[in-house]
Amino acid sequence: MKSKEPAIPLEHWIGYRFSLIAARLGNYVAQMYKDRHDLTMPAWRSLAVIARYEPITAKQLANLTSSDAFKVARAIELLVRRGLIRRDIDKDDRRRVSLRLTAQGRRIYKDIETFSTRVERELVAALDERETATLRQSLDKIDQQLETRIRARDWKTFLRE
């Protein structure tokens, strides 16, 4: 890959900035759900995705959390053991299991959601309505570009182009 364009400084790399912001934000919120509810990050993510999309299969959960099957399986086991989710056997396909929140899981989810929503509102308070809409549209475009133009080919092909 030969380019005559100047290099982009590290602090301007989109992936670098996203990872820094996501890590700082995630670590901040993680303190709350760890201290108040004794949940790990994968368990919280799984709980949140199940709350949003229930009933959901473990495979769907893995896709929606971008986690590997092992982490998802451990999170599911933790959540079931704690009584926060239940596994229901699919009536049409007994090999498939649907995941749903229990009443206790819903209460914990709501507590963390309330906190996370407050943090989210505080973050976007730095932006006006137009900037917020532009940010969301820009993130959608970047995500679409990543999926259709970059991840659509392997890194070796990308490097050769």
PDB file of C-alpha atoms in Angstrom, residues 31-100:
ATOM      1  CA  GLN A  31     -18.007   1.174  38.407  1.00  0.00           C
ATOM      2  CA  MET A  32     -21.722   1.686  39.064  1.00  0.00           C
ATOM      3  CA  TYR A  33     -23.018  -1.689  37.909  1.00  0.00           C
ATOM      4  CA  LYS A  34     -20.115  -3.526  39.516  1.00  0.00           C
ATOM      5  CA  ASP A  35     -20.489  -1.800  42.887  1.00  0.00           C
ATOM      6  CA  ARG A  36     -24.309  -1.749  43.013  1.00  0.00           C
ATOM      7  CA  HIS A  37     -25.108  -5.017  41.233  1.00  0.00           C
ATOM      8  CA  ASP A  38     -21.872  -7.039  41.116  1.00  0.00           C
ATOM      9  CA  LEU A  39     -22.024  -7.393  37.326  1.00  0.00           C
ATOM     10  CA  THR A  40     -19.165  -7.735  34.871  1.00  0.00           C
ATOM     11  CA  MET A  41     -19.102  -5.708  31.655  1.00  0.00           C
ATOM     12  CA  PRO A  42     -20.038  -8.712  29.454  1.00  0.00           C
ATOM     13  CA  ALA A  43     -22.888  -9.579  31.843  1.00  0.00           C
ATOM     14  CA  TRP A  44     -24.196  -5.997  31.796  1.00  0.00           C
ATOM     15  CA  ARG A  45     -23.977  -5.794  28.000  1.00  0.00           C
ATOM     16  CA  SER A  46     -25.800  -9.093  27.711  1.00  0.00           C
ATOM     17  CA  LEU A  47     -28.478  -7.982  30.160  1.00  0.00           C
ATOM     18  CA  ALA A  48     -28.985  -4.719  28.231  1.00  0.00           C
ATOM     19  CA  VAL A  49     -29.216  -6.459  24.841  1.00  0.00           C
ATOM     20  CA  ILE A  50     -31.621  -9.076  26.184  1.00  0.00           C
ATOM     21  CA  ALA A  51     -33.766  -6.264  27.644  1.00  0.00           C
ATOM     22  CA  ARG A  52     -33.847  -4.518  24.274  1.00  0.00           C
ATOM     23  CA  TYR A  53     -34.455  -7.532  22.010  1.00  0.00           C
ATOM     24  CA  GLU A  54     -36.045 -10.252  24.145  1.00  0.00           C
ATOM     25  CA  PRO A  55     -36.767 -13.007  23.439  1.00  0.00           C
ATOM     26  CA  ILE A  56     -33.326 -13.543  21.934  1.00  0.00           C
ATOM     27  CA  THR A  57     -31.093 -16.534  21.257  1.00  0.00           C
ATOM     28  CA  ALA A  58     -27.510 -16.828  22.492  1.00  0.00           C
ATOM     29  CA  LYS A  59     -26.268 -16.558  18.896  1.00  0.00           C
ATOM     30  CA  GLN A  60     -28.218 -13.339  18.354  1.00  0.00           C
ATOM     31  CA  LEU A  61     -26.875 -12.052  21.652  1.00  0.00           C
ATOM     32  CA  ALA A  62     -23.292 -12.741  20.575  1.00  0.00           C
ATOM     33  CA  ASN A  63     -23.857 -10.890  17.296  1.00  0.00           C
ATOM     34  CA  LEU A  64     -25.472  -7.885  18.942  1.00  0.00           C
ATOM     35  CA  THR A  65     -22.768  -7.563  21.601  1.00  0.00           C
ATOM     36  CA  SER A  66     -19.899  -8.291  19.182  1.00  0.00           C
ATOM     37  CA  SER A  67     -18.634 -10.790  21.733  1.00  0.00           C
ATOM     38  CA  ASP A  68     -17.249 -14.245  21.191  1.00  0.00           C
ATOM     39  CA  ALA A  69     -19.383 -17.254  22.061  1.00  0.00           C
ATOM     40  CA  PHE A  70     -17.317 -18.084  25.172  1.00  0.00           C
ATOM     41  CA  LYS A  71     -17.849 -14.647  26.772  1.00  0.00           C
ATOM     42  CA  VAL A  72     -21.543 -14.735  25.949  1.00  0.00           C
ATOM     43  CA  ALA A  73     -21.932 -18.234  27.395  1.00  0.00           C
ATOM     44  CA  ARG A  74     -20.209 -17.151  30.628  1.00  0.00           C
ATOM     45  CA  ALA A  75     -22.367 -14.027  30.855  1.00  0.00           C
ATOM     46  CA  ILE A  76     -25.526 -16.072  30.291  1.00  0.00           C
ATOM     47  CA  GLU A  77     -24.512 -18.552  33.000  1.00  0.00           C
ATOM     48  CA  LEU A  78     -23.838 -15.733  35.453  1.00  0.00           C
ATOM     49  CA  LEU A  79     -27.153 -14.030  34.692  1.00  0.00           C
ATOM     50  CA  VAL A  80     -29.111 -17.290  34.984  1.00  0.00           C
ATOM     51  CA  ARG A  81     -27.352 -18.222  38.239  1.00  0.00           C
ATOM     52  CA  ARG A  82     -28.142 -14.774  39.670  1.00  0.00           C
ATOM     53  CA  GLY A  83     -31.790 -15.084  38.617  1.00  0.00           C
ATOM     54  CA  LEU A  84     -31.635 -12.104  36.260  1.00  0.00           C
ATOM     55  CA  ILE A  85     -32.542 -13.961  33.075  1.00  0.00           C
ATOM     56  CA  ARG A  86     -34.256 -17.208  32.230  1.00  0.00           C
ATOM     57  CA  ARG A  87     -33.745 -19.667  29.414  1.00  0.00           C
ATOM     58  CA  ASP A  88     -36.911 -20.888  27.735  1.00  0.00           C
ATOM     59  CA  ILE A  89     -36.835 -23.804  25.298  1.00  0.00           C
ATOM     60  CA  ASP A  90     -38.223 -22.804  21.905  1.00  0.00           C
ATOM     61  CA  LYS A  91     -41.519 -24.619  21.241  1.00  0.00           C
ATOM     62  CA  ASP A  92     -40.766 -24.923  17.521  1.00  0.00           C
ATOM     63  CA  ASP A  93     -37.130 -25.988  17.832  1.00  0.00           C
ATOM     64  CA  ARG A  94     -36.235 -27.674  21.117  1.00  0.00           C
ATOM     65  CA  ARG A  95     -32.518 -27.224  20.391  1.00  0.00           C
ATOM     66  CA  ARG A  96     -32.922 -23.451  20.555  1.00  0.00           C
ATOM     67  CA  VAL A  97     -33.243 -21.461  23.767  1.00  0.00           C
ATOM     68  CA  SER A  98     -34.778 -18.018  24.138  1.00  0.00           C
ATOM     69  CA  LEU A  99     -33.395 -15.641  26.730  1.00  0.00           C
ATOM     70  CA  ARG A 100     -35.623 -13.247  28.695  1.00  0.00           C
TER      71      ARG A 100
END
